[in-house]
Amino acid sequence: MNINIDKLLDTPFWIIDILPQRVSKEMADKYVALEREFLHTDELRSKFLHFLLKLNSYYRFKAIFSDYEEIDDISAVELKELVGYRYIQILIDASLIVSDPDDMYMSLYNPTDTMLELVTKIAGSEGLFIWN
Protein backbone atom coordinates (compact mmCIF):
# COMPACT_ATOMS: atom_id res chain seq x y z
CA MET A 1 0.00 0.00 0.00
CA ASN A 2 1.39 3.37 -1.03
CA ILE A 3 0.23 6.12 1.37
CA ASN A 4 0.65 9.83 0.65
CA ILE A 5 1.78 11.35 3.97
CA ASP A 6 0.98 14.91 2.86
CA LYS A 7 -2.63 13.91 2.18
CA LEU A 8 -2.84 12.20 5.57
CA LEU A 9 -1.66 15.41 7.23
CA ASP A 10 -4.69 17.15 5.67
CA THR A 11 -7.19 14.72 7.23
CA PRO A 12 -9.06 15.29 10.50
CA PHE A 13 -6.83 14.67 13.47
CA TRP A 14 -6.93 14.03 17.20
CA ILE A 15 -4.56 15.26 19.89
CA ILE A 16 -2.95 12.83 22.35
CA ASP A 17 -2.15 15.11 25.28
CA ILE A 18 -1.50 15.42 28.99
CA LEU A 19 -4.41 17.89 29.10
CA PRO A 20 -8.06 16.99 28.37
CA GLN A 21 -8.70 19.96 26.05
CA ARG A 22 -7.15 23.04 24.44
CA VAL A 23 -6.01 25.79 26.82
CA SER A 24 -7.68 29.16 26.26
CA LYS A 25 -5.69 32.16 25.06
CA GLU A 26 -6.38 33.84 28.40
CA MET A 27 -4.52 31.04 30.16
CA ALA A 28 -1.56 30.87 27.76
CA ASP A 29 0.87 31.98 30.49
CA LYS A 30 -0.17 28.99 32.60
CA TYR A 31 0.38 26.67 29.65
CA VAL A 32 3.88 28.10 29.19
CA ALA A 33 4.60 27.35 32.85
CA LEU A 34 3.28 23.80 32.41
CA GLU A 35 5.42 23.38 29.31
CA ARG A 36 8.52 24.47 31.26
CA GLU A 37 7.73 21.77 33.82
CA PHE A 38 6.96 18.86 31.46
CA LEU A 39 8.59 19.38 28.05
CA HIS A 40 11.75 17.31 27.50
CA THR A 41 11.22 15.34 30.73
CA ASP A 42 11.59 11.61 31.21
CA GLU A 43 8.04 11.58 32.58
CA LEU A 44 6.51 12.89 29.35
CA ARG A 45 8.76 10.73 27.16
CA SER A 46 7.73 7.67 29.19
CA LYS A 47 4.02 8.42 28.81
CA PHE A 48 4.35 8.72 25.03
CA LEU A 49 6.69 5.73 24.72
CA HIS A 50 4.49 3.46 26.83
CA PHE A 51 1.41 4.58 24.89
CA LEU A 52 3.12 3.73 21.59
CA LEU A 53 4.50 0.41 22.83
CA LYS A 54 1.03 -0.65 23.94
CA LEU A 55 -0.51 0.45 20.62
CA ASN A 56 2.26 -1.40 18.77
CA SER A 57 0.96 -4.61 20.35
CA TYR A 58 -2.07 -4.24 18.05
CA TYR A 59 -0.65 -2.59 14.92
CA ARG A 60 2.60 -2.72 12.96
CA PHE A 61 4.35 0.66 12.78
CA LYS A 62 6.34 2.11 9.93
CA ALA A 63 8.51 4.99 11.13
CA ILE A 64 9.26 7.87 8.78
CA PHE A 65 11.71 10.64 9.65
CA SER A 66 12.16 14.20 8.39
CA ASP A 67 15.20 13.11 6.36
CA TYR A 68 12.97 10.50 4.60
CA GLU A 69 14.67 7.61 6.37
CA GLU A 70 12.16 4.83 7.04
CA ILE A 71 12.03 1.85 9.37
CA ASP A 72 9.48 -0.84 8.53
CA ASP A 73 8.01 -2.61 11.55
CA ILE A 74 9.96 -0.49 14.04
CA SER A 75 10.98 -2.37 17.18
CA ALA A 76 10.39 -1.47 20.82
CA VAL A 77 14.11 -0.84 21.25
CA GLU A 78 14.14 1.57 18.31
CA LEU A 79 11.04 3.38 19.59
CA LYS A 80 12.68 3.80 23.00
CA GLU A 81 15.73 5.41 21.37
CA LEU A 82 13.60 7.81 19.29
CA VAL A 83 10.42 8.87 21.08
CA GLY A 84 10.97 12.20 22.78
CA TYR A 85 14.33 12.69 21.09
CA ARG A 86 13.58 12.87 17.37
CA TYR A 87 10.70 13.97 15.12
CA ILE A 88 8.95 10.83 13.92
CA GLN A 89 5.90 10.00 11.83
CA ILE A 90 4.41 6.59 12.54
CA LEU A 91 2.37 5.13 9.72
CA ILE A 92 -0.23 2.62 10.87
CA ASP A 93 -2.19 1.27 7.91
CA ALA A 94 -3.91 4.44 6.57
CA SER A 95 -3.45 6.39 9.82
CA LEU A 96 -0.55 8.47 11.08
CA ILE A 97 0.82 9.49 14.49
CA VAL A 98 3.23 12.42 14.63
CA SER A 99 5.57 12.75 17.60
CA ASP A 100 7.73 15.87 17.89
CA PRO A 101 10.10 16.15 20.86
CA ASP A 102 9.36 19.89 21.02
CA ASP A 103 5.61 19.35 21.60
CA MET A 104 3.78 18.19 24.71
CA TYR A 105 1.32 16.23 22.59
CA MET A 106 1.21 13.81 19.68
CA SER A 107 -1.18 14.06 16.73
CA LEU A 108 -3.23 11.18 15.33
CA TYR A 109 -4.46 11.55 11.75
CA ASN A 110 -7.20 9.60 10.01
CA PRO A 111 -7.87 6.92 12.66
CA THR A 112 -10.54 4.33 12.07
CA ASP A 113 -13.30 4.19 14.67
CA THR A 114 -11.81 0.94 16.00
CA MET A 115 -8.35 2.47 16.28
CA LEU A 116 -9.68 5.62 17.96
CA GLU A 117 -11.50 3.54 20.57
CA LEU A 118 -8.33 1.56 21.33
CA VAL A 119 -6.14 4.68 21.33
CA THR A 120 -8.51 6.32 23.82
CA LYS A 121 -8.29 3.34 26.18
CA ILE A 122 -4.51 3.07 25.94
CA ALA A 123 -4.02 6.82 26.35
CA GLY A 124 -6.15 6.77 29.50
CA SER A 125 -3.99 3.99 30.94
CA GLU A 126 -0.98 6.33 30.57
CA GLY A 127 -2.68 9.42 32.03
CA LEU A 128 -3.18 10.91 28.57
CA PHE A 129 -6.29 12.36 26.93
CA ILE A 130 -7.62 12.28 23.36
CA TRP A 131 -9.37 15.35 21.96
CA ASN A 132 -9.84 17.17 18.68
Coordinates of N, CA and C in Angstrom, one line a residue, residues 13 15 30 32 35 38 51 59 66 83 115 120 122 124 130-131:
F13 N -7.8 15.3 12.5 CA -6.8 14.7 13.5 C -7.3 14.8 14.9
I15 N -5.7 14.9 19.1 CA -4.6 15.3 19.9 C -4.5 14.2 21.0
K30 N -0.2 30.2 31.8 CA -0.2 29.0 32.6 C 0.3 27.8 31.8
V32 N 2.4 27.9 29.3 CA 3.9 28.1 29.2 C 4.6 27.6 30.4
E35 N 4.5 23.9 30.3 CA 5.4 23.4 29.3 C 6.8 23.4 29.9
F38 N 7.1 20.2 32.0 CA 7.0 18.9 31.5 C 7.8 18.6 30.2
F51 N 2.6 4.6 25.7 CA 1.4 4.6 24.9 C 1.7 3.9 23.5
Y59 N -0.9 -3.0 16.3 CA -0.6 -2.6 14.9 C 0.9 -2.6 14.6
S66 N 12.1 13.0 9.2 CA 12.2 14.2 8.4 C 13.2 14.1 7.3
V83 N 11.6 8.1 20.6 CA 10.4 8.9 21.1 C 10.9 9.9 22.1
M115 N -9.6 2.0 15.8 CA -8.3 2.5 16.3 C -8.5 3.6 17.3
T120 N -7.9 5.6 22.7 CA -8.5 6.3 23.8 C -8.3 5.5 25.1
I122 N -5.9 3.1 25.6 CA -4.5 3.1 25.9 C -4.0 4.4 26.5
G124 N -5.7 6.6 28.1 CA -6.2 6.8 29.5 C -5.3 6.0 30.5
I130 N -7.4 12.2 24.8 CA -7.6 12.3 23.4 C -8.7 13.3 23.1
W131 N -8.4 14.3 22.3 CA -9.4 15.4 22.0 C -9.1 15.9 20.6

